[in-house]
Amino acid sequence: MGPLNQFVVDLFGVMAYGELSAFERLSSDARFSPTLRDRAALGRLAVTEFEHFEMVSAHLAGLGVDVEEAMRPFQASIDSFHERTRPADWYESLMKAYVIDAISGDFYSALAEHLDDDTREIIARIQSTAEQGGLLQPRLKSALSDDPRLASRLALWGRRLVGEALTQAQRVGIERQFLGGLLFKGSSADHERQTAQLFAQLTRNHSRRMSSLGLTA
Amino acid sequence: MGPLNQFVVDLFGVMAYGELSAFERLSSDARFSPTLRDRAALGRLAVTEFEHFEMVSAHLAGLGVDVEEAMRPFQASIDSFHERTRPADWYESLMKAYVIDAISGDFYSALAEHLDDDTREIIARIQSTAEQGGLLQPRLKSALSDDPRLASRLALWGRRLVGEALTQAQRVGIERQFLGGLLFKGSSADHERQTAQLFAQLTRNHSRRMSSLGLTA
């Protein structure tokens, strides 16, 4: 397997494990929802993550790749990300789903730009069914507008989530050469600059989303 | 709403909450699976429960019934059933899914015989997608044949599950007049006899399933 193919396998591997674990965390959190309706809503988000996991798994299997093998390198760091970002309640769960889905989506799309049509297409397909933001954003916004203490708690939580997520993305990137010479052109100084640009872009998008919730990022 | 309609709403309400809570429990348990493949398999089972929850919810909504309202009367007793039957590991989770799905399926089908075509049809539709037994049975069987200590532990666990489930079904039945004059014809002595027959049938089917796993029920 060439280095670019290994990169694609890694990309789908990290997506698959990210989605499987997001499914488990969200559905475990669902029980603590304020109402049965909110439980069902969080359950639906969780199930959508599982459906993405199944899409990515099917794609990997189609490439002749063992899904477990592809996920394994990312298990420890994603588990540790979740351990460090345990939501204290339903609102923090919702916020975590919103922040992490959006930032992962941006990250995968940015990487996909450098990849083949098939890969881009499956990533786009997942994004299009991941219109969860559409469901989460108004629910979060209405909760926040009613409750300034919740707003300041969730603003802090949002900053912590994005910090942990970017640290994690960088660590995975270094370990697996995600952002290295496979994707970017030019010298190693160029790679660093391009990586910095990507992370700056992710942070800007995150800030914009927080602002649209009425929060300071 | 006439008594028979209230009965139908109750039946779908208990099914909906049973499926929503099974989804949450199974998906929380998934993290403790021995392998990533097993985690994905338990996740799939959980998601199927959620899909059934959505089918039943859509049906209730179509009848003009508020899904939350319909589920609420059954929340406490189903939660308490789950509290009393917490799986100690992945095998106990699997066994719980197998035993409870099968026995609930039998129970709902038996009740549906007395009901209108629409109700029977949706219950049959759920049963047909609930062919989880087909997936669980061989996985359990192969685990059990390798490990006599596991077999004796799961035999005990199966007895506890069925005992708790039947106690629960009886309690819900009495509270909500599930098995009362709405369904059965004749005098109150006839109702008692018919209820006893139904429970004997559920127990026989359970024993048959345990035997097919090589366990003593």
Tab-separated table of C-alpha atoms in Angstrom:
chain	number	residue	atom	x	y	z
A	1	MET	CA	0.000	0.000	0.000
A	2	GLY	CA	1.428	3.360	-1.042
A	3	PRO	CA	1.766	6.222	1.423
A	4	LEU	CA	-1.261	8.052	0.031
A	5	ASN	CA	-3.425	4.952	0.330
A	6	GLN	CA	-2.237	4.494	3.887
A	7	PHE	CA	-3.236	8.071	4.494
A	8	VAL	CA	-6.745	7.425	3.158
A	9	VAL	CA	-7.058	4.327	5.333
A	10	ASP	CA	-5.919	6.343	8.340
A	11	LEU	CA	-8.393	9.078	7.555
A	12	PHE	CA	-11.294	6.632	7.350
A	13	GLY	CA	-9.987	4.757	10.387
A	14	VAL	CA	-9.983	7.861	12.562
A	15	MET	CA	-13.418	8.865	11.220
A	16	ALA	CA	-14.836	5.398	11.902
A	17	TYR	CA	-13.568	5.215	15.454
A	18	GLY	CA	-14.542	8.835	16.091
A	19	GLU	CA	-18.095	8.051	15.015
A	20	LEU	CA	-18.385	4.749	16.855
A	21	SER	CA	-17.215	6.314	20.094
A	22	ALA	CA	-19.341	9.452	19.616
A	23	PHE	CA	-22.326	7.136	19.189
A	24	GLU	CA	-21.603	5.341	22.460
A	25	ARG	CA	-20.958	8.511	24.440
A	26	LEU	CA	-23.987	10.376	23.132
A	27	SER	CA	-26.327	7.490	23.694
A	28	SER	CA	-25.049	6.946	27.221
A	29	ASP	CA	-25.544	10.650	27.896
A	30	ALA	CA	-29.081	10.522	26.520
A	31	ARG	CA	-30.426	9.066	29.741
A	32	PHE	CA	-29.662	12.283	31.589
A	33	SER	CA	-31.796	14.407	29.284
A	34	PRO	CA	-34.295	16.767	30.932
A	35	THR	CA	-37.313	15.325	29.082
A	36	LEU	CA	-38.218	12.181	27.164
A	37	ARG	CA	-38.349	14.287	24.009
A	38	ASP	CA	-34.772	15.468	24.597
A	39	ARG	CA	-33.714	11.866	25.233
A	40	ALA	CA	-35.148	10.857	21.899
A	41	ALA	CA	-33.419	13.826	20.218
A	42	LEU	CA	-30.009	12.939	21.653
A	43	GLY	CA	-30.644	9.301	20.734
A	44	ARG	CA	-31.280	10.342	17.116
A	45	LEU	CA	-27.953	12.237	17.071
A	46	ALA	CA	-26.208	9.164	18.419
A	47	VAL	CA	-27.828	6.914	15.828
A	48	THR	CA	-26.767	9.253	13.028
A	49	GLU	CA	-23.166	8.896	14.238
A	50	PHE	CA	-23.565	5.128	14.083
A	51	GLU	CA	-24.965	5.349	10.560
A	52	HIS	CA	-21.862	7.326	9.545
A	53	PHE	CA	-19.692	4.709	11.183
A	54	GLU	CA	-21.467	2.092	9.065
A	55	MET	CA	-20.965	4.126	5.878
A	56	VAL	CA	-17.251	4.531	6.542
A	57	SER	CA	-16.903	0.867	7.526
A	58	ALA	CA	-18.591	-0.248	4.324
A	59	HIS	CA	-16.286	1.995	2.336
A	60	LEU	CA	-13.180	0.600	4.071
A	61	ALA	CA	-14.419	-2.944	3.566
A	62	GLY	CA	-14.918	-2.100	-0.109
A	63	LEU	CA	-11.255	-1.052	-0.273
A	64	GLY	CA	-10.369	-4.460	1.153
A	65	VAL	CA	-9.342	-2.937	4.478
A	66	ASP	CA	-10.099	-4.516	7.862
A	67	VAL	CA	-12.132	-1.913	9.738
A	68	GLU	CA	-10.873	-2.935	13.173
A	69	GLU	CA	-7.254	-2.654	12.035
A	70	ALA	CA	-7.916	0.755	10.551
A	71	MET	CA	-9.528	2.050	13.747
A	72	ARG	CA	-7.098	0.591	16.259
A	73	PRO	CA	-4.282	3.199	15.959
A	74	PHE	CA	-6.726	5.955	16.975
A	75	GLN	CA	-8.503	4.223	19.797
A	76	ALA	CA	-6.288	5.353	22.673
A	77	SER	CA	-6.185	9.018	21.723
A	78	ILE	CA	-9.912	9.310	20.992
A	79	ASP	CA	-10.787	7.484	24.217
A	80	SER	CA	-8.547	9.830	26.111
A	81	PHE	CA	-10.154	12.823	24.415
A	82	HIS	CA	-13.550	11.610	25.664
A	83	GLU	CA	-12.201	10.986	29.153
A	84	ARG	CA	-10.959	14.568	29.310
A	85	THR	CA	-14.232	15.985	27.990
A	86	ARG	CA	-16.982	14.262	29.917
A	87	PRO	CA	-20.149	16.350	29.729
A	88	ALA	CA	-21.558	17.269	33.134
A	89	ASP	CA	-25.124	17.364	31.849
A	90	TRP	CA	-27.363	17.208	28.811
A	91	TYR	CA	-26.495	20.737	27.635
A	92	GLU	CA	-22.802	19.971	27.711
A	93	SER	CA	-23.481	16.794	25.707
A	94	LEU	CA	-25.405	18.756	23.120
A	95	MET	CA	-22.674	21.383	22.954
A	96	LYS	CA	-20.018	18.699	22.612
A	97	ALA	CA	-21.887	17.067	19.736
A	98	TYR	CA	-22.295	20.450	18.064
A	99	VAL	CA	-18.693	21.612	18.485
A	100	ILE	CA	-16.991	18.320	17.701
A	101	ASP	CA	-19.148	17.327	14.742
A	102	ALA	CA	-18.605	20.714	13.157
A	103	ILE	CA	-14.863	20.875	13.727
A	104	SER	CA	-14.287	17.271	12.628
A	105	GLY	CA	-16.371	17.942	9.545
A	106	ASP	CA	-14.229	20.974	8.692
A	107	PHE	CA	-11.068	18.994	9.342
A	108	TYR	CA	-12.053	16.034	7.173
A	109	SER	CA	-13.250	18.293	4.360
A	110	ALA	CA	-9.979	20.233	4.394
A	111	LEU	CA	-8.021	16.986	4.125
A	112	ALA	CA	-10.360	15.582	1.484
A	113	GLU	CA	-9.521	18.472	-0.855
A	114	HIS	CA	-6.166	16.837	-1.433
A	115	LEU	CA	-7.574	13.389	-2.075
A	116	ASP	CA	-9.195	11.364	-4.831
A	117	ASP	CA	-12.785	11.750	-6.017
A	118	ASP	CA	-14.096	8.631	-4.265
A	119	THR	CA	-12.782	9.773	-0.925
A	120	ARG	CA	-14.104	13.290	-1.389
A	121	GLU	CA	-17.465	11.934	-2.371
A	122	ILE	CA	-17.946	9.736	0.680
A	123	ILE	CA	-16.840	12.542	2.977
A	124	ALA	CA	-19.291	14.901	1.295
A	125	ARG	CA	-22.043	12.316	1.644
A	126	ILE	CA	-21.410	12.013	5.370
A	127	GLN	CA	-21.347	15.782	5.764
A	128	SER	CA	-24.667	16.104	3.979
A	129	THR	CA	-26.382	13.682	6.351
A	130	ALA	CA	-24.596	15.352	9.266
A	131	GLU	CA	-26.883	18.342	9.180
A	132	GLN	CA	-27.134	17.904	12.894
A	133	GLY	CA	-26.006	21.453	13.441
A	134	GLY	CA	-29.368	22.381	11.960
A	135	LEU	CA	-31.074	20.557	14.807
A	136	LEU	CA	-28.651	21.404	17.590
A	137	GLN	CA	-28.106	25.046	16.934
A	138	PRO	CA	-31.669	26.298	17.602
A	139	ARG	CA	-32.048	24.015	20.645
A	140	LEU	CA	-28.821	25.325	22.160
A	141	LYS	CA	-29.619	28.896	21.225
A	142	SER	CA	-33.016	28.877	22.899
A	143	ALA	CA	-31.607	27.261	26.063
A	144	LEU	CA	-28.806	29.844	26.178
A	145	SER	CA	-30.995	32.878	25.627
A	146	ASP	CA	-33.059	31.905	28.678
A	147	ASP	CA	-30.161	31.392	31.014
A	148	PRO	CA	-27.072	33.636	31.247
A	149	ARG	CA	-25.348	31.320	33.761
A	150	LEU	CA	-25.684	28.416	31.360
A	151	ALA	CA	-24.321	30.674	28.611
A	152	SER	CA	-21.170	31.473	30.547
A	153	ARG	CA	-20.685	27.820	31.517
A	154	LEU	CA	-21.139	26.645	27.923
A	155	ALA	CA	-18.816	29.348	26.564
A	156	LEU	CA	-16.089	27.986	28.839
A	157	TRP	CA	-16.979	24.422	27.874
A	158	GLY	CA	-16.808	25.320	24.167
A	159	ARG	CA	-13.285	26.714	24.614
A	160	ARG	CA	-12.187	23.619	26.458
A	161	LEU	CA	-13.660	21.325	23.799
A	162	VAL	CA	-12.012	23.107	20.912
A	163	GLY	CA	-8.680	23.242	22.719
A	164	GLU	CA	-8.761	19.512	23.465
A	165	ALA	CA	-9.918	18.700	19.934
A	166	LEU	CA	-7.148	20.675	18.252
A	167	THR	CA	-4.495	19.287	20.580
A	168	GLN	CA	-5.786	15.839	19.756
A	169	ALA	CA	-5.884	16.472	16.011
A	170	GLN	CA	-2.313	17.735	16.134
A	171	ARG	CA	-1.114	14.746	18.123
A	172	VAL	CA	-2.810	12.276	15.779
A	173	GLY	CA	-1.468	14.286	12.851
A	174	ILE	CA	2.102	14.023	14.088
A	175	GLU	CA	1.884	10.378	15.110
A	176	ARG	CA	0.337	9.253	11.860
A	177	GLN	CA	1.978	11.857	9.617
A	178	PHE	CA	-1.478	13.087	8.835
A	179	LEU	CA	-0.482	16.597	7.970
A	180	GLY	CA	2.959	15.833	6.709
A	181	GLY	CA	4.492	15.543	3.287
A	182	LEU	CA	1.663	13.325	2.059
A	183	LEU	CA	-0.759	16.183	1.781
A	184	PHE	CA	1.141	19.356	1.492
A	185	LYS	CA	3.618	20.394	-1.145
A	186	GLY	CA	6.935	22.083	-0.694
A	187	SER	CA	9.526	22.111	2.067
A	188	SER	CA	9.020	21.190	5.682
A	189	ALA	CA	8.738	24.913	6.539
A	190	ASP	CA	5.855	25.046	4.045
A	191	HIS	CA	4.173	22.109	5.753
A	192	GLU	CA	4.345	23.883	9.060
A	193	ARG	CA	2.884	27.030	7.593
A	194	GLN	CA	0.087	25.071	5.899
A	195	THR	CA	-0.701	23.172	9.066
A	196	ALA	CA	-0.854	26.427	11.005
A	197	GLN	CA	-3.191	27.860	8.376
A	198	LEU	CA	-5.481	24.861	8.594
A	199	PHE	CA	-5.709	25.107	12.369
A	200	ALA	CA	-6.298	28.846	12.205
A	201	GLN	CA	-9.144	28.182	9.793
A	202	LEU	CA	-10.675	25.554	12.078
A	203	THR	CA	-10.475	27.969	14.993
A	204	ARG	CA	-12.068	30.805	13.008
A	205	ASN	CA	-14.975	28.592	11.942
A	206	HIS	CA	-15.455	27.505	15.534
A	207	SER	CA	-15.500	31.143	16.712
A	208	ARG	CA	-18.088	31.982	14.115
A	209	ARG	CA	-20.310	29.130	15.325
A	210	MET	CA	-19.947	30.234	18.948
A	211	SER	CA	-20.862	33.805	17.990
A	212	SER	CA	-23.953	32.587	16.189
A	213	LEU	CA	-25.002	31.028	19.515
A	214	GLY	CA	-24.411	34.365	21.211
A	215	LEU	CA	-21.275	33.067	22.970
A	216	THR	CA	-17.765	34.472	23.074
A	217	ALA	CA	-15.385	31.842	21.731
B	1	MET	CA	-60.807	7.653	23.994
B	2	GLY	CA	-62.498	4.267	24.427
B	3	PRO	CA	-60.937	1.619	26.655
B	4	LEU	CA	-59.643	-0.402	23.702
B	5	ASN	CA	-57.973	2.650	22.195
B	6	GLN	CA	-56.407	3.462	25.532
B	7	PHE	CA	-55.144	-0.087	25.595
B	8	VAL	CA	-53.528	0.331	22.159
B	9	VAL	CA	-51.915	3.594	23.258
B	10	ASP	CA	-50.616	1.865	26.386
B	11	LEU	CA	-49.253	-1.010	24.342
B	12	PHE	CA	-47.375	1.323	21.995
B	13	GLY	CA	-46.299	3.483	24.929
B	14	VAL	CA	-44.702	0.571	26.755
B	15	MET	CA	-43.102	-0.647	23.520
B	16	ALA	CA	-41.723	2.819	22.742
B	17	TYR	CA	-40.212	3.334	26.167
B	18	GLY	CA	-38.932	-0.237	26.260
B	19	GLU	CA	-37.125	0.321	22.973
B	20	LEU	CA	-35.762	3.757	23.833
B	21	SER	CA	-34.347	2.504	27.102
B	22	ALA	CA	-33.003	-0.727	25.554
B	23	PHE	CA	-31.216	1.449	23.008
B	24	GLU	CA	-29.563	3.539	25.714
B	25	ARG	CA	-28.572	0.569	27.849
B	26	LEU	CA	-27.201	-1.507	24.974
B	27	SER	CA	-25.214	1.340	23.537
B	28	SER	CA	-23.735	2.225	26.923
B	29	ASP	CA	-22.799	-1.423	27.391
B	30	ALA	CA	-21.169	-1.537	23.945
B	31	ARG	CA	-18.024	0.160	25.234
B	32	PHE	CA	-17.210	-2.874	27.335
B	33	SER	CA	-17.169	-5.260	24.392
B	34	PRO	CA	-14.145	-7.531	24.062
B	35	THR	CA	-13.262	-6.371	20.543
B	36	LEU	CA	-14.032	-3.430	18.273
B	37	ARG	CA	-16.040	-5.800	16.086
B	38	ASP	CA	-18.179	-6.799	19.061
B	39	ARG	CA	-18.650	-3.145	19.966
B	40	ALA	CA	-19.925	-2.467	16.484
B	41	ALA	CA	-22.233	-5.499	16.693
B	42	LEU	CA	-23.760	-4.385	19.997
B	43	GLY	CA	-24.034	-0.854	18.590
B	44	ARG	CA	-26.045	-2.232	15.647
B	45	LEU	CA	-28.418	-3.998	18.048
B	46	ALA	CA	-28.863	-0.766	19.969
B	47	VAL	CA	-29.539	1.192	16.791
B	48	THR	CA	-32.154	-1.337	15.694
B	49	GLU	CA	-33.951	-0.748	19.000
B	50	PHE	CA	-33.877	2.966	18.309
B	51	GLU	CA	-35.290	2.424	14.826
B	52	HIS	CA	-38.171	0.465	16.380
B	53	PHE	CA	-38.696	3.280	18.844
B	54	GLU	CA	-38.969	5.656	15.878
B	55	MET	CA	-41.450	3.374	14.087
B	56	VAL	CA	-43.671	3.143	17.150
B	57	SER	CA	-43.366	6.892	17.792
B	58	ALA	CA	-44.368	7.687	14.231
B	59	HIS	CA	-47.346	5.348	14.566
B	60	LEU	CA	-48.449	6.983	17.833
B	61	ALA	CA	-48.023	10.438	16.325
B	62	GLY	CA	-50.162	9.270	13.393
B	63	LEU	CA	-52.892	8.318	15.881
B	64	GLY	CA	-52.680	11.869	17.248
B	65	VAL	CA	-51.074	10.667	20.482
B	66	ASP	CA	-48.270	12.511	22.264
B	67	VAL	CA	-45.413	10.018	22.439
B	68	GLU	CA	-44.006	11.362	25.701
B	69	GLU	CA	-47.399	11.100	27.384
B	70	ALA	CA	-47.831	7.549	26.147
B	71	MET	CA	-44.417	6.480	27.454
B	72	ARG	CA	-44.509	8.230	30.812
B	73	PRO	CA	-46.668	5.694	32.743
B	74	PHE	CA	-44.109	2.960	32.025
B	75	GLN	CA	-40.925	4.867	32.704
B	76	ALA	CA	-40.536	4.041	36.386
B	77	SER	CA	-41.137	0.310	36.071
B	78	ILE	CA	-38.912	-0.163	33.004
B	79	ASP	CA	-36.127	1.901	34.582
B	80	SER	CA	-36.378	-0.210	37.679
B	81	PHE	CA	-36.273	-3.396	35.600
B	82	HIS	CA	-32.988	-2.180	34.077
B	83	GLU	CA	-31.599	-1.218	37.476
B	84	ARG	CA	-32.262	-4.731	38.740
B	85	THR	CA	-30.749	-6.365	35.649
B	86	ARG	CA	-27.486	-4.569	35.020
B	87	PRO	CA	-25.244	-6.776	32.883
B	88	ALA	CA	-21.846	-7.459	34.442
B	89	ASP	CA	-20.146	-7.773	31.071
B	90	TRP	CA	-20.609	-7.940	27.335
B	91	TYR	CA	-21.937	-11.519	27.374
B	92	GLU	CA	-24.599	-10.638	29.906
B	93	SER	CA	-25.563	-7.657	27.713
B	94	LEU	CA	-25.884	-9.893	24.714
B	95	MET	CA	-27.900	-12.430	26.667
B	96	LYS	CA	-30.157	-9.714	28.029
B	97	ALA	CA	-30.816	-8.393	24.513
B	98	TYR	CA	-31.554	-11.911	23.312
B	99	VAL	CA	-33.844	-12.934	26.183
B	100	ILE	CA	-35.717	-9.656	26.516
B	101	ASP	CA	-36.224	-8.986	22.813
B	102	ALA	CA	-37.592	-12.474	22.334
B	103	ILE	CA	-39.900	-12.471	25.321
B	104	SER	CA	-41.204	-8.950	24.628
B	105	GLY	CA	-41.781	-9.933	21.035
B	106	ASP	CA	-43.824	-12.965	22.143
B	107	PHE	CA	-45.744	-10.848	24.628
B	108	TYR	CA	-46.624	-8.104	22.129
B	109	SER	CA	-47.619	-10.629	19.464
B	110	ALA	CA	-49.896	-12.442	21.895
B	111	LEU	CA	-51.602	-9.169	22.778
B	112	ALA	CA	-51.794	-8.083	19.141
B	113	GLU	CA	-53.903	-11.118	18.265
B	114	HIS	CA	-56.787	-9.431	20.043
B	115	LEU	CA	-56.325	-6.087	18.320
B	116	ASP	CA	-57.125	-4.352	15.052
B	117	ASP	CA	-55.324	-4.949	11.754
B	118	ASP	CA	-53.269	-1.732	11.863
B	119	THR	CA	-51.884	-2.557	15.275
B	120	ARG	CA	-51.135	-6.145	14.327
B	121	GLU	CA	-49.409	-4.977	11.176
B	122	ILE	CA	-47.034	-2.554	12.857
B	123	ILE	CA	-46.160	-5.111	15.515
B	124	ALA	CA	-45.463	-7.691	12.820
B	125	ARG	CA	-43.309	-5.167	10.958
B	126	ILE	CA	-41.222	-4.534	14.057
B	127	GLN	CA	-40.880	-8.249	14.696
B	128	SER	CA	-39.686	-8.840	11.163
B	129	THR	CA	-36.876	-6.286	11.500
B	130	ALA	CA	-36.124	-7.643	14.962
B	131	GLU	CA	-34.435	-10.696	13.566
B	132	GLN	CA	-31.679	-9.954	16.029
B	133	GLY	CA	-32.000	-13.387	17.506
B	134	GLY	CA	-30.572	-14.566	14.227
B	135	LEU	CA	-27.424	-12.578	14.949
B	136	LEU	CA	-27.239	-13.103	18.693
B	137	GLN	CA	-27.965	-16.768	18.896
B	138	PRO	CA	-24.867	-18.058	17.031
B	139	ARG	CA	-22.587	-15.543	18.771
B	140	LEU	CA	-23.835	-16.634	22.190
B	141	LYS	CA	-23.774	-20.276	21.266
B	142	SER	CA	-20.160	-20.236	20.139
B	143	ALA	CA	-19.065	-18.327	23.254
B	144	LEU	CA	-20.927	-20.801	25.469
B	145	SER	CA	-19.617	-23.923	23.834
B	146	ASP	CA	-16.054	-22.778	24.542
B	147	ASP	CA	-16.575	-21.990	28.175
B	148	PRO	CA	-18.572	-24.104	30.645
B	149	ARG	CA	-18.161	-21.547	33.450
B	150	LEU	CA	-19.663	-18.853	31.242
B	151	ALA	CA	-22.473	-21.285	30.402
B	152	SER	CA	-23.398	-21.806	34.015
B	153	ARG	CA	-23.210	-18.077	34.746
B	154	LEU	CA	-25.406	-17.224	31.752
B	155	ALA	CA	-27.919	-19.958	32.584
B	156	LEU	CA	-28.389	-18.321	35.981
B	157	TRP	CA	-28.538	-14.880	34.377
B	158	GLY	CA	-31.174	-16.073	31.891
B	159	ARG	CA	-33.378	-17.309	34.758
B	160	ARG	CA	-33.018	-14.024	36.589
B	161	LEU	CA	-33.855	-12.023	33.460
B	162	VAL	CA	-36.974	-13.989	32.651
B	163	GLY	CA	-38.122	-13.857	36.259
B	164	GLU	CA	-37.702	-10.092	36.438
B	165	ALA	CA	-39.307	-9.616	33.023
B	166	LEU	CA	-42.407	-11.637	33.885
B	167	THR	CA	-42.773	-9.965	37.270
B	168	GLN	CA	-42.543	-6.645	35.507
B	169	ALA	CA	-45.028	-7.589	32.800
B	170	GLN	CA	-47.477	-8.722	35.451
B	171	ARG	CA	-47.088	-5.536	37.467
B	172	VAL	CA	-47.584	-3.336	34.393
B	173	GLY	CA	-50.503	-5.544	33.385
B	174	ILE	CA	-52.226	-5.068	36.701
B	175	GLU	CA	-51.508	-1.345	36.970
B	176	ARG	CA	-52.669	-0.543	33.488
B	177	GLN	CA	-55.313	-3.276	33.197
B	178	PHE	CA	-53.283	-4.662	30.356
B	179	LEU	CA	-54.475	-8.186	30.702
B	180	GLY	CA	-57.860	-7.432	32.082
B	181	GLY	CA	-61.327	-7.345	30.630
B	182	LEU	CA	-60.181	-5.365	27.614
B	183	LEU	CA	-58.532	-8.323	26.017
B	184	PHE	CA	-60.008	-11.460	27.392
B	185	LYS	CA	-63.563	-12.622	27.273
B	186	GLY	CA	-65.585	-14.171	30.038
B	187	SER	CA	-65.571	-13.880	33.805
B	188	SER	CA	-62.762	-12.690	36.005
B	189	ALA	CA	-61.813	-16.328	36.725
B	190	ASP	CA	-61.460	-16.766	32.945
B	191	HIS	CA	-59.168	-13.732	32.784
B	192	GLU	CA	-56.942	-15.228	35.440
B	193	ARG	CA	-56.782	-18.532	33.635
B	194	GLN	CA	-55.999	-16.829	30.315
B	195	THR	CA	-53.300	-14.690	31.888
B	196	ALA	CA	-51.741	-17.778	33.458
B	197	GLN	CA	-51.801	-19.502	30.058
B	198	LEU	CA	-50.107	-16.559	28.393
B	199	PHE	CA	-47.327	-16.491	30.987
B	200	ALA	CA	-46.878	-20.252	30.767
B	201	GLN	CA	-46.506	-19.884	27.008
B	202	LEU	CA	-43.911	-17.122	27.396
B	203	THR	CA	-41.965	-19.279	29.828
B	204	ARG	CA	-42.073	-22.319	27.525
B	205	ASN	CA	-40.784	-20.289	24.580
B	206	HIS	CA	-37.996	-18.942	26.757
B	207	SER	CA	-37.029	-22.454	27.871
B	208	ARG	CA	-36.905	-23.581	24.279
B	209	ARG	CA	-34.554	-20.733	23.403
B	210	MET	CA	-32.299	-21.503	26.359
B	211	SER	CA	-32.166	-25.172	25.339
B	212	SER	CA	-31.199	-24.195	21.819
B	213	LEU	CA	-28.204	-22.413	23.375
B	214	GLY	CA	-27.370	-25.572	25.272
B	215	LEU	CA	-28.476	-24.030	28.583
B	216	THR	CA	-30.907	-25.308	31.199
B	217	ALA	CA	-33.651	-22.726	31.652
